[in-house]
């Protein structure tokens, strides 16, 4: 209900509506962006992205349907995309080797996640299992699949060698697979 009222206010009185939206969600947008590019881009870059997120949201306001998702989810999606764009423009794209198999975690065959709640439950479980691996394994996985960093980049952050990063990643993925097999699909 709040989202619909806020969206209506933005359409009817853009200045007041956007001010209310920013009061409500600036912290969320800021933390989303900062979590993506902290340590990679500057504080000014983060603030610029936050502003760009609200501009992009306003430019799309007529396309937003609160039945399909909350305003927060729209803002988070925009923030993530803007952060990735900024990450690439900070000169990191030339160092990254984007391989479709390396830059995302694929949902294993046999898991039916047609409905949104099952997908959310799967990802929540996945995050819990990644965190349970401990350091530096969880950091390696997040940097590899969330930031799409190379083993060499991860090694420079963790203090390990690139070979060690690759071995730890391989072992961690096997652990995750075995834990998730029992929960989400039959072997």
Coordinates of N, CA and C in Angstrom, one line a residue:
X1 N 0.8 -1.2 0.0 CA 0.0 0.0 0.0 C 0.9 1.3 0.0
X2 N 1.9 1.2 0.8 CA 2.8 2.4 0.9 C 3.4 2.7 -0.5
X3 N 3.9 1.6 -1.1 CA 4.5 1.7 -2.4 C 3.6 2.4 -3.5
X4 N 2.3 2.0 -3.5 CA 1.4 2.5 -4.4 C 1.1 4.0 -4.1
X5 N 1.0 4.3 -2.9 CA 0.8 5.7 -2.5 C 2.0 6.6 -2.9
X6 N 3.2 6.1 -2.6 CA 4.4 6.8 -3.0 C 4.6 6.9 -4.5
X7 N 4.3 5.9 -5.2 CA 4.3 6.0 -6.7 C 3.3 7.0 -7.2
X8 N 2.2 7.0 -6.7 CA 1.1 8.0 -7.1 C 1.6 9.4 -6.8
X9 N 2.2 9.6 -5.6 CA 2.7 10.9 -5.3 C 3.8 11.4 -6.2
X10 N 4.7 10.4 -6.6 CA 5.8 10.8 -7.6 C 5.2 11.2 -8.9
X11 N 4.1 10.5 -9.3 CA 3.5 10.9 -10.6 C 2.8 12.2 -10.6
X12 N 2.1 12.5 -9.4 CA 1.3 13.7 -9.3 C 2.1 14.9 -8.9
X13 N 3.1 14.7 -7.9 CA 3.9 15.8 -7.5 C 5.3 15.3 -7.4
X14 N 6.0 15.4 -8.5 CA 7.3 14.7 -8.7 C 8.4 15.2 -7.6
X15 N 8.4 16.5 -7.3 CA 9.4 16.9 -6.3 C 9.2 16.3 -4.9
X16 N 8.0 16.4 -4.5 CA 7.6 15.8 -3.2 C 7.8 14.3 -3.2
X17 N 7.3 13.7 -4.2 CA 7.3 12.3 -4.3 C 8.8 11.7 -4.3
X18 N 9.6 12.3 -5.1 CA 11.0 11.9 -5.2 C 11.7 12.1 -3.9
X19 N 11.4 13.3 -3.3 CA 12.0 13.6 -2.0 C 11.6 12.5 -0.9
X20 N 10.3 12.1 -0.9 CA 9.9 11.1 0.0 C 10.5 9.7 -0.3
X21 N 10.6 9.4 -1.6 CA 11.3 8.2 -2.0 C 12.8 8.2 -1.6
X22 N 13.4 9.3 -1.8 CA 14.9 9.3 -1.4 C 15.0 9.3 0.2
X23 N 14.1 9.9 0.9 CA 14.2 9.8 2.3 C 14.0 8.4 2.8
X24 N 13.1 7.7 2.1 CA 12.8 6.3 2.5 C 13.9 5.3 2.1
X25 N 14.5 5.5 0.9 CA 15.3 4.4 0.3 C 16.8 4.8 0.1
X26 N 17.3 6.0 0.4 CA 18.7 6.3 0.1 C 19.6 5.4 0.8
X27 N 19.3 5.1 2.1 CA 20.2 4.2 2.8 C 20.3 2.8 2.2
X28 N 19.2 2.3 1.7 CA 19.2 1.0 1.1 C 20.0 1.0 -0.2
X29 N 19.8 2.0 -1.0 CA 20.5 2.2 -2.3 C 22.0 2.3 -2.1
X30 N 22.3 3.2 -1.1 CA 23.7 3.4 -0.8 C 24.4 2.2 -0.3
X31 N 23.8 1.4 0.5 CA 24.4 0.2 1.0 C 24.5 -0.9 -0.1
X32 N 23.5 -0.9 -1.0 CA 23.6 -1.8 -2.1 C 24.8 -1.5 -3.0
X33 N 24.9 -0.3 -3.3 CA 26.0 0.2 -4.2 C 27.4 0.0 -3.5
X34 N 27.4 0.4 -2.3 CA 28.7 0.3 -1.5 C 29.2 -1.2 -1.4
X35 N 28.2 -2.1 -1.1 CA 28.6 -3.5 -1.0 C 29.1 -4.0 -2.3
X36 N 28.7 -3.5 -3.5 CA 29.2 -3.9 -4.8 C 30.5 -3.4 -5.1
X37 N 30.8 -2.1 -4.8 CA 32.0 -1.5 -5.4 C 32.9 -0.9 -4.3
X38 N 32.7 -1.1 -3.0 CA 33.5 -0.6 -2.0 C 34.9 -1.1 -2.2
X39 N 35.9 -0.2 -2.1 CA 37.3 -0.6 -2.2 C 37.7 -0.7 -3.7
X40 N 36.8 -0.5 -4.6 CA 37.1 -0.6 -6.0 C 37.0 0.8 -6.6
X41 N 36.0 1.5 -6.3 CA 35.7 2.8 -6.7 C 35.7 3.8 -5.5
X42 N 35.7 5.1 -5.8 CA 35.8 6.1 -4.7 C 34.5 6.3 -4.0
X43 N 34.5 7.0 -2.9 CA 33.3 7.4 -2.2 C 32.4 8.3 -3.1
X44 N 33.1 9.2 -3.9 CA 32.4 10.1 -4.8 C 31.7 9.3 -5.9
X45 N 32.3 8.2 -6.3 CA 31.7 7.3 -7.3 C 30.4 6.7 -6.7
X46 N 30.5 6.3 -5.5 CA 29.3 5.6 -4.9 C 28.2 6.6 -4.8
X47 N 28.5 7.9 -4.3 CA 27.5 8.9 -4.2 C 26.9 9.3 -5.6
X48 N 27.7 9.3 -6.6 CA 27.2 9.6 -7.9 C 26.3 8.5 -8.4
X49 N 26.6 7.2 -8.1 CA 25.7 6.1 -8.5 C 24.4 6.2 -7.8
X50 N 24.4 6.5 -6.5 CA 23.2 6.7 -5.8 C 22.3 7.7 -6.4
X51 N 22.8 8.8 -6.8 CA 22.1 9.9 -7.5 C 21.5 9.3 -8.8
X52 N 22.4 8.7 -9.6 CA 22.0 8.1 -10.9 C 20.9 7.1 -10.7
X53 N 20.9 6.3 -9.6 CA 19.8 5.4 -9.4 C 18.4 6.0 -9.3
X54 N 18.4 7.1 -8.6 CA 17.1 7.8 -8.4 C 16.7 8.5 -9.7
X55 N 17.6 9.0 -10.5 CA 17.3 9.6 -11.8 C 16.7 8.5 -12.7
X56 N 17.4 7.4 -12.7 CA 17.0 6.3 -13.6 C 15.6 5.8 -13.1
X57 N 15.4 5.7 -11.8 CA 14.0 5.3 -11.3 C 13.0 6.3 -11.8
X58 N 13.3 7.6 -11.7 CA 12.3 8.6 -12.1 C 12.0 8.5 -13.6
X59 N 13.0 8.2 -14.4 CA 12.8 8.1 -15.8 C 12.0 6.9 -16.2
X60 N 11.9 5.9 -15.3 CA 11.2 4.7 -15.6 C 9.8 4.6 -14.8
X61 N 9.5 5.7 -14.1 CA 8.4 5.7 -13.2 C 7.1 5.2 -13.8
X62 N 6.9 5.5 -15.1 CA 5.6 5.1 -15.7 C 5.6 3.7 -16.0
X63 N 6.7 3.0 -16.0 CA 6.8 1.6 -16.4 C 6.7 0.7 -15.1
X64 N 6.8 1.3 -13.9 CA 6.8 0.5 -12.7 C 5.5 0.0 -12.3
X65 N 5.4 -1.3 -12.0 CA 4.2 -1.9 -11.6 C 4.4 -2.5 -10.2
X66 N 3.8 -1.9 -9.2 CA 4.0 -2.4 -7.8 C 3.4 -3.8 -7.6
X67 N 2.6 -4.3 -8.5 CA 2.1 -5.7 -8.4 C 3.2 -6.7 -8.7
X68 N 4.2 -6.3 -9.5 CA 5.3 -7.2 -9.9 C 6.4 -7.1 -9.0
X69 N 6.6 -6.1 -8.2 CA 7.7 -5.9 -7.3 C 7.6 -4.6 -6.5
X70 N 8.2 -4.6 -5.4 CA 8.2 -3.4 -4.5 C 9.1 -2.3 -5.1
X71 N 8.9 -1.1 -4.6 CA 9.8 0.0 -5.1 C 11.2 -0.3 -4.7
X72 N 11.4 -0.9 -3.5 CA 12.7 -1.3 -3.0 C 13.4 -2.2 -4.0
X73 N 12.7 -3.2 -4.5 CA 13.3 -4.2 -5.4 C 13.7 -3.5 -6.7
X74 N 12.9 -2.6 -7.2 CA 13.2 -1.9 -8.4 C 14.5 -1.1 -8.2
X75 N 14.6 -0.4 -7.0 CA 15.7 0.5 -6.7 C 17.0 -0.4 -6.6
X76 N 16.9 -1.5 -5.9 CA 18.0 -2.4 -5.8 C 18.5 -2.9 -7.1
X77 N 17.6 -3.3 -8.0 CA 18.0 -3.8 -9.3 C 18.7 -2.7 -10.1
X78 N 18.2 -1.5 -10.0 CA 18.9 -0.4 -10.7 C 20.2 -0.1 -10.1
X79 N 20.3 -0.2 -8.8 CA 21.6 0.1 -8.1 C 22.6 -0.9 -8.4
X80 N 22.2 -2.2 -8.5 CA 23.2 -3.3 -8.8 C 23.7 -3.1 -10.3
X81 N 22.8 -2.7 -11.2 CA 23.2 -2.5 -12.6 C 24.2 -1.3 -12.7
X82 N 23.8 -0.2 -12.0 CA 24.6 1.0 -12.1 C 26.0 0.7 -11.5
X83 N 26.0 -0.1 -10.4 CA 27.3 -0.4 -9.7 C 28.2 -1.2 -10.6
X84 N 27.6 -2.2 -11.3 CA 28.4 -3.0 -12.3 C 29.0 -2.1 -13.4
X85 N 28.1 -1.2 -13.9 CA 28.6 -0.3 -15.0 C 29.7 0.6 -14.5
X86 N 29.6 1.1 -13.3 CA 30.7 1.9 -12.7 C 31.9 1.1 -12.5
X87 N 31.8 -0.1 -12.0 CA 32.9 -1.0 -11.8 C 33.7 -1.2 -13.1
X88 N 33.0 -1.4 -14.1 CA 33.6 -1.6 -15.4 C 34.3 -0.3 -15.9
X89 N 33.7 0.8 -15.6 CA 34.3 2.1 -16.1 C 35.4 2.5 -15.2
X90 N 35.6 1.9 -14.0 CA 36.7 2.3 -13.2 C 38.0 1.6 -13.7
X91 N 37.9 1.0 -14.9 CA 39.1 0.4 -15.4 C 39.2 -1.1 -15.1
X92 N 38.3 -1.7 -14.5 CA 38.4 -3.1 -14.1 C 38.0 -4.0 -15.2
X93 N 37.2 -3.6 -16.2 CA 36.7 -4.5 -17.2 C 37.8 -5.1 -18.0
X94 N 38.9 -4.4 -18.2 CA 40.0 -5.0 -19.0 C 40.7 -6.1 -18.2
X95 N 40.6 -6.1 -16.9 CA 41.2 -7.1 -16.1 C 40.4 -8.3 -15.9
X96 N 39.1 -8.2 -16.1 CA 38.2 -9.3 -15.9 C 38.0 -10.1 -17.1
X97 N 37.9 -11.4 -16.9 CA 37.7 -12.3 -18.0 C 36.3 -12.9 -17.8
X98 N 35.3 -12.3 -18.5 CA 33.9 -12.7 -18.3 C 33.7 -13.9 -19.1
X99 N 33.4 -15.0 -18.4 CA 33.0 -16.2 -19.0 C 31.7 -16.6 -18.4
X100 N 30.7 -16.9 -19.2 CA 29.4 -17.1 -18.7 C 29.4 -18.2 -17.6
X101 N 30.4 -19.1 -17.6 CA 30.4 -20.1 -16.6 C 31.1 -19.6 -15.3
X102 N 31.8 -18.6 -15.4 CA 32.5 -18.1 -14.2 C 31.8 -17.0 -13.5
X103 N 30.9 -16.3 -14.1 CA 30.4 -15.1 -13.5 C 29.0 -15.2 -12.9
X104 N 28.5 -16.4 -12.7 CA 27.2 -16.6 -12.0 C 27.2 -18.0 -11.5
X105 N 26.4 -18.2 -10.5 CA 26.2 -19.5 -10.0 C 24.9 -20.0 -10.6
X106 N 25.0 -21.1 -11.3 CA 23.9 -21.7 -12.0 C 23.1 -22.5 -11.0
X107 N 21.8 -22.4 -11.2 CA 21.0 -23.3 -10.3 C 21.0 -24.7 -10.9
X108 N 21.4 -25.7 -10.1 CA 21.6 -27.0 -10.6 C 20.3 -27.6 -11.3
X109 N 20.5 -28.5 -12.2 CA 19.4 -29.2 -12.8 C 18.7 -30.0 -11.7
X110 N 17.4 -30.1 -11.9 CA 16.6 -30.9 -10.9 C 15.9 -30.0 -9.9
X111 N 16.3 -28.7 -9.8 CA 15.7 -27.8 -8.9 C 14.6 -27.0 -9.7
X112 N 13.4 -27.2 -9.2 CA 12.3 -26.5 -9.9 C 12.1 -25.2 -9.1
X113 N 12.4 -24.1 -9.7 CA 12.3 -22.8 -9.0 C 11.4 -21.9 -9.8
X114 N 10.3 -22.4 -10.2 CA 9.3 -21.6 -11.0 C 8.8 -20.5 -10.1
X115 N 8.5 -20.8 -8.9 CA 7.9 -19.7 -8.1 C 9.0 -18.9 -7.4
X116 N 8.7 -17.7 -7.1 CA 9.7 -16.8 -6.5 C 10.1 -17.2 -5.1
X117 N 9.2 -17.7 -4.3 CA 9.6 -18.0 -3.0 C 10.6 -19.2 -2.9
X118 N 10.4 -20.2 -3.8 CA 11.4 -21.3 -3.9 C 12.8 -20.7 -4.3
X119 N 12.8 -19.8 -5.3 CA 14.1 -19.2 -5.7 C 14.7 -18.5 -4.5
X120 N 13.9 -17.7 -3.8 CA 14.5 -16.9 -2.7 C 15.0 -17.9 -1.6
X121 N 14.3 -19.0 -1.4 CA 14.7 -19.9 -0.4 C 16.0 -20.6 -0.8
X122 N 16.1 -20.9 -2.1 CA 17.4 -21.5 -2.6 C 18.5 -20.6 -2.4
X123 N 18.4 -19.3 -2.8 CA 19.5 -18.4 -2.6 C 19.8 -18.1 -1.2
X124 N 18.8 -18.0 -0.3 CA 19.1 -17.8 1.1 C 19.9 -19.0 1.7
X125 N 19.5 -20.2 1.3 CA 20.3 -21.4 1.7 C 21.7 -21.3 1.1
X126 N 21.8 -21.0 -0.1 CA 23.1 -20.9 -0.8 C 24.0 -19.9 0.0
X127 N 23.5 -18.7 0.3 CA 24.3 -17.7 1.0 C 24.7 -18.2 2.4
X128 N 23.8 -18.9 3.1 CA 24.1 -19.5 4.4 C 25.3 -20.5 4.3
X129 N 25.2 -21.3 3.3 CA 26.2 -22.4 3.1 C 27.5 -21.8 2.7
X130 N 27.5 -20.7 1.9 CA 28.8 -20.0 1.5 C 29.4 -19.4 2.7
X131 N 28.6 -18.7 3.6 CA 29.1 -18.1 4.8 C 29.7 -19.2 5.7
X132 N 29.0 -20.3 5.8 CA 29.5 -21.4 6.7 C 30.8 -22.0 6.3
X133 N 31.3 -21.8 5.0 CA 32.6 -22.2 4.6 C 33.7 -21.5 5.4
X134 N 33.4 -20.3 5.9 CA 34.4 -19.6 6.6 C 35.4 -18.9 5.7
X135 N 36.3 -18.2 6.3 CA 37.3 -17.4 5.5 C 38.5 -18.3 5.2
X136 N 39.2 -18.1 4.1 CA 39.0 -17.1 3.1 C 38.0 -17.7 2.0
X137 N 37.5 -18.9 2.2 CA 36.7 -19.6 1.1 C 35.5 -18.8 0.7
X138 N 34.8 -18.2 1.7 CA 33.6 -17.5 1.4 C 33.9 -16.2 0.6
X139 N 35.0 -15.5 1.0 CA 35.5 -14.4 0.3 C 35.8 -14.7 -1.2
X140 N 36.5 -15.8 -1.3 CA 36.9 -16.3 -2.7 C 35.6 -16.5 -3.5
X141 N 34.7 -17.1 -3.0 CA 33.4 -17.4 -3.8 C 32.7 -16.1 -4.1
X142 N 32.5 -15.2 -3.1 CA 31.9 -14.0 -3.4 C 32.6 -13.2 -4.5
X143 N 33.9 -13.1 -4.3 CA 34.7 -12.3 -5.3 C 34.7 -12.9 -6.7
X144 N 34.7 -14.2 -6.8 CA 34.7 -14.9 -8.1 C 33.3 -14.7 -8.8
X145 N 32.2 -15.0 -8.0 CA 30.9 -15.1 -8.7 C 30.1 -13.8 -8.5
X146 N 30.4 -13.0 -7.5 CA 29.6 -11.8 -7.3 C 30.3 -10.6 -8.0
X147 N 31.6 -10.5 -7.9 CA 32.3 -9.4 -8.5 C 33.0 -9.9 -9.8
X148 N 33.0 -11.2 -10.1 CA 33.6 -11.7 -11.3 C 35.1 -11.4 -11.4
X149 N 35.7 -11.5 -10.3 CA 37.2 -11.2 -10.3 C 38.0 -12.5 -10.6
X150 N 39.1 -12.3 -11.2 CA 40.0 -13.4 -11.6 C 40.7 -13.9 -10.3
X151 N 41.3 -15.1 -10.5 CA 42.0 -15.7 -9.4 C 43.2 -14.8 -8.9
X152 N 43.8 -14.2 -9.9 CA 44.9 -13.3 -9.6 C 44.4 -12.1 -8.7
X153 N 43.3 -11.5 -9.1 CA 42.8 -10.4 -8.3 C 42.4 -10.8 -6.9
X154 N 41.8 -12.0 -6.8 CA 41.4 -12.5 -5.5 C 42.6 -12.8 -4.7
X155 N 43.6 -13.3 -5.3 CA 44.9 -13.6 -4.6 C 45.5 -12.4 -4.0
X156 N 45.5 -11.3 -4.7 CA 46.1 -10.0 -4.2 C 45.3 -9.5 -3.0
X157 N 44.0 -9.8 -2.9 CA 43.2 -9.3 -1.8 C 43.4 -10.3 -0.6
X158 N 43.4 -11.5 -0.8 CA 43.4 -12.5 0.3 C 44.8 -12.9 0.7
X159 N 45.9 -12.6 0.0 CA 47.2 -12.9 0.4 C 47.6 -14.3 0.0
X160 N 46.8 -15.0 -0.8 CA 47.1 -16.3 -1.3 C 47.7 -16.3 -2.7
X161 N 48.2 -17.4 -3.1 CA 48.6 -17.4 -4.5 C 47.4 -17.7 -5.4
X162 N 47.5 -17.4 -6.7 CA 46.4 -17.6 -7.6 C 46.1 -19.1 -7.7
X163 N 47.1 -19.9 -7.7 CA 46.9 -21.4 -7.7 C 46.1 -21.8 -6.5
X164 N 46.5 -21.3 -5.3 CA 45.8 -21.6 -4.1 C 44.3 -21.2 -4.1
X165 N 44.1 -20.0 -4.7 CA 42.7 -19.5 -4.8 C 41.9 -20.5 -5.7
X166 N 42.5 -20.9 -6.8 CA 41.7 -21.8 -7.7 C 41.5 -23.2 -7.0
X167 N 42.4 -23.7 -6.2 CA 42.2 -25.0 -5.5 C 41.2 -24.8 -4.4
X168 N 41.2 -23.7 -3.7 CA 40.3 -23.5 -2.6 C 38.9 -23.3 -3.2
X169 N 38.8 -22.6 -4.3 CA 37.5 -22.4 -5.0 C 36.9 -23.8 -5.4
X170 N 37.7 -24.6 -6.1 CA 37.3 -25.9 -6.5 C 36.8 -26.7 -5.4
X171 N 37.5 -26.8 -4.3 CA 37.1 -27.6 -3.1 C 35.8 -27.0 -2.5
X172 N 35.7 -25.7 -2.4 CA 34.6 -25.1 -1.8 C 33.3 -25.3 -2.7
X173 N 33.4 -25.3 -4.0 CA 32.3 -25.6 -4.8 C 31.8 -27.0 -4.7
X174 N 32.8 -27.9 -4.5 CA 32.4 -29.3 -4.3 C 31.7 -29.5 -3.0
X175 N 32.1 -28.8 -1.9 CA 31.4 -28.8 -0.6 C 30.0 -28.3 -0.8
X176 N 29.9 -27.1 -1.4 CA 28.6 -26.5 -1.6 C 27.6 -27.5 -2.4
X177 N 28.2 -28.1 -3.4 CA 27.3 -29.0 -4.2 C 26.8 -30.1 -3.4
X178 N 27.7 -30.7 -2.6 CA 27.3 -31.9 -1.8 C 26.3 -31.5 -0.8
X179 N 26.4 -30.3 -0.2 CA 25.5 -29.8 0.8 C 24.1 -29.5 0.2
X180 N 24.1 -28.9 -1.0 CA 22.9 -28.5 -1.6 C 22.2 -29.7 -2.3
X181 N 22.9 -30.7 -2.7 CA 22.3 -31.9 -3.3 C 21.3 -32.5 -2.3
X182 N 21.7 -32.7 -1.1 CA 20.8 -33.3 -0.1 C 19.5 -32.5 0.2
X183 N 19.6 -31.2 0.0 CA 18.5 -30.3 0.4 C 17.6 -30.0 -0.8
X184 N 18.2 -29.8 -2.0 CA 17.4 -29.3 -3.1 C 17.1 -30.3 -4.3
X185 N 17.9 -31.3 -4.4 CA 17.6 -32.2 -5.5 C 18.3 -33.6 -5.2
X186 N 17.7 -34.5 -5.8 CA 18.3 -35.9 -5.6 C 19.5 -36.1 -6.5
X187 N 20.4 -36.9 -6.0 CA 21.6 -37.2 -6.8 C 21.3 -38.3 -7.8

